[in-house]
XYZ file of C-alpha atoms in Angstrom:
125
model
C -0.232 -25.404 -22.014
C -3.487 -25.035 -23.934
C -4.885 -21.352 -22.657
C -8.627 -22.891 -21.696
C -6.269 -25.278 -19.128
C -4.163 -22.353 -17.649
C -4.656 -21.522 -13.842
C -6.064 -17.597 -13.120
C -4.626 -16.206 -10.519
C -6.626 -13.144 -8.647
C -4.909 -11.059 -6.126
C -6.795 -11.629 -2.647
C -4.041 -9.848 -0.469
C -1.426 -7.803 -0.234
C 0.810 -8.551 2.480
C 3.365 -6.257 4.716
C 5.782 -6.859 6.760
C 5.450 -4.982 10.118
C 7.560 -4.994 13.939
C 4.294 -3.340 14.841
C 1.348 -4.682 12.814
C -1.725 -3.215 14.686
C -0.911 0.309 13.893
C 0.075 0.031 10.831
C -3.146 -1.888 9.942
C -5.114 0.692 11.608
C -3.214 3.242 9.652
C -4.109 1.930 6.381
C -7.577 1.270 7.339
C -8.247 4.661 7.726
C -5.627 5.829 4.737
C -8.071 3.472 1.871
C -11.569 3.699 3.856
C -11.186 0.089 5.359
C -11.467 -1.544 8.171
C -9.678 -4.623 10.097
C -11.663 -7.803 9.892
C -9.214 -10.379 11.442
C -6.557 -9.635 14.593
C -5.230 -12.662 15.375
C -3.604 -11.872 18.215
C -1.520 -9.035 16.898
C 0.736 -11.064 14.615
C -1.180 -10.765 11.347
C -3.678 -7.897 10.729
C -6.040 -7.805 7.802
C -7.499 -4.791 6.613
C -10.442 -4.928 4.020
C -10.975 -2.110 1.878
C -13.969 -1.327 -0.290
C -12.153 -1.850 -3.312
C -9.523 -3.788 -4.272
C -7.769 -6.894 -2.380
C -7.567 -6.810 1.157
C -4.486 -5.995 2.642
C -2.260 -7.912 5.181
C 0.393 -6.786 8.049
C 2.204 -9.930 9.690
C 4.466 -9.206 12.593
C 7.851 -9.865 12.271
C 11.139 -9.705 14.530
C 12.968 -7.010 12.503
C 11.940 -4.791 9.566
C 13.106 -5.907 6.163
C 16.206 -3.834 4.981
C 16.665 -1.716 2.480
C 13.714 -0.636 -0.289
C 10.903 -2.919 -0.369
C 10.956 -4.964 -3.658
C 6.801 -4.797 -4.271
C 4.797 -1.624 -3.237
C 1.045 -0.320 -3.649
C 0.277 1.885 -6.549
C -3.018 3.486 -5.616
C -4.849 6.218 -7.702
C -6.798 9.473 -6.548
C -9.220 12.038 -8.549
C -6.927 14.614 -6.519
C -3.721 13.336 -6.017
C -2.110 16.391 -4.687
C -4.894 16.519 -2.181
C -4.416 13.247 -1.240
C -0.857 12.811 -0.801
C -1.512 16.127 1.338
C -4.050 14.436 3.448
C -1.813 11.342 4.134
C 0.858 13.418 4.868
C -0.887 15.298 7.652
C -2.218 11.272 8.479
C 1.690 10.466 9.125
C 3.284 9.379 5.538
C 6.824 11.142 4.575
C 7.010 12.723 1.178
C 9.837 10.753 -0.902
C 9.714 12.240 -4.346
C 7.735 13.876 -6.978
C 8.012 11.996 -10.315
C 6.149 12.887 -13.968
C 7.509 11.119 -17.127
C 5.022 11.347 -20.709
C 2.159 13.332 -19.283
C 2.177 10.122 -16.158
C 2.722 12.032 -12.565
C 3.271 10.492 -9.272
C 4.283 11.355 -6.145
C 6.459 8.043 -3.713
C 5.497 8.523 -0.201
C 6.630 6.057 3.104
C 3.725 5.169 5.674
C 4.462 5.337 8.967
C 7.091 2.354 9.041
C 9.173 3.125 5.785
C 7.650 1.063 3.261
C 7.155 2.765 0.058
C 3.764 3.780 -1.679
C 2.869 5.976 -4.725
C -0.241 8.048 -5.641
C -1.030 8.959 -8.883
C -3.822 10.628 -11.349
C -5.257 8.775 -13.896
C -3.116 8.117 -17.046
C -1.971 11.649 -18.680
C -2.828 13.631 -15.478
C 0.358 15.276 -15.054
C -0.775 18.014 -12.409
């Protein structure tokens, strides 16, 4: 395929799985600054946040086992205040990580899914 006929793809949401998706929405709203645009009668929930693509809860019958396969990567000017604030909000600490200079700290929101906070590149504090 010639690179001037190749389709672009942009990211418009990020979807998540939820038993409960109003919460959780309303969760992450306040977590990234957002706010819920769409309700749809409590089966899909969509969040939009003043930066990035919006993001998407969807009701289903029984939460998805094990570790989720895709999970948000966001990035703070003060992680280790952040990851303080959303654990006060409700998020469970899952591990501290640093690797080259690169720190992050894995953290669950309120139903288990999986999330990680970082610096910017080389902020390893």
């Amino acid at each position: 395929m010639n690179p001037a006929e190749a389709v672009t793809l942009s990211v418009a949401m990020i979807t998540v799985d939820s038993t409960d998706p109003l919460p959780l929405a309303a969760w992450w709203a306040t977590q990234v600054g957002g706010r819920i645009v769409e309700e749809n009668d409590g089966w899909f929930v969509v969040v939009a946040a003043p930066s990035g693509p919006a993001l998407g809860f969807q009701k289903v019958d029984q939460p998805t086992a094990g570790k989720n396969r895709m999970h948000l990567d966001l990035v703070s000017a003060d992680r280790e205040s952040t990851v303080g604030s959303l654990v006060a909000a409700g998020a469970v600490l899952v591990a501290e990580h640093e690797l080259d200079g690169f720190a992050w700290t894995t953290l669950a929101d309120p139903d288990g899914n999986h999330f990680c906070v970082s610096g910017r590149h080389g902020d390893a504090a």
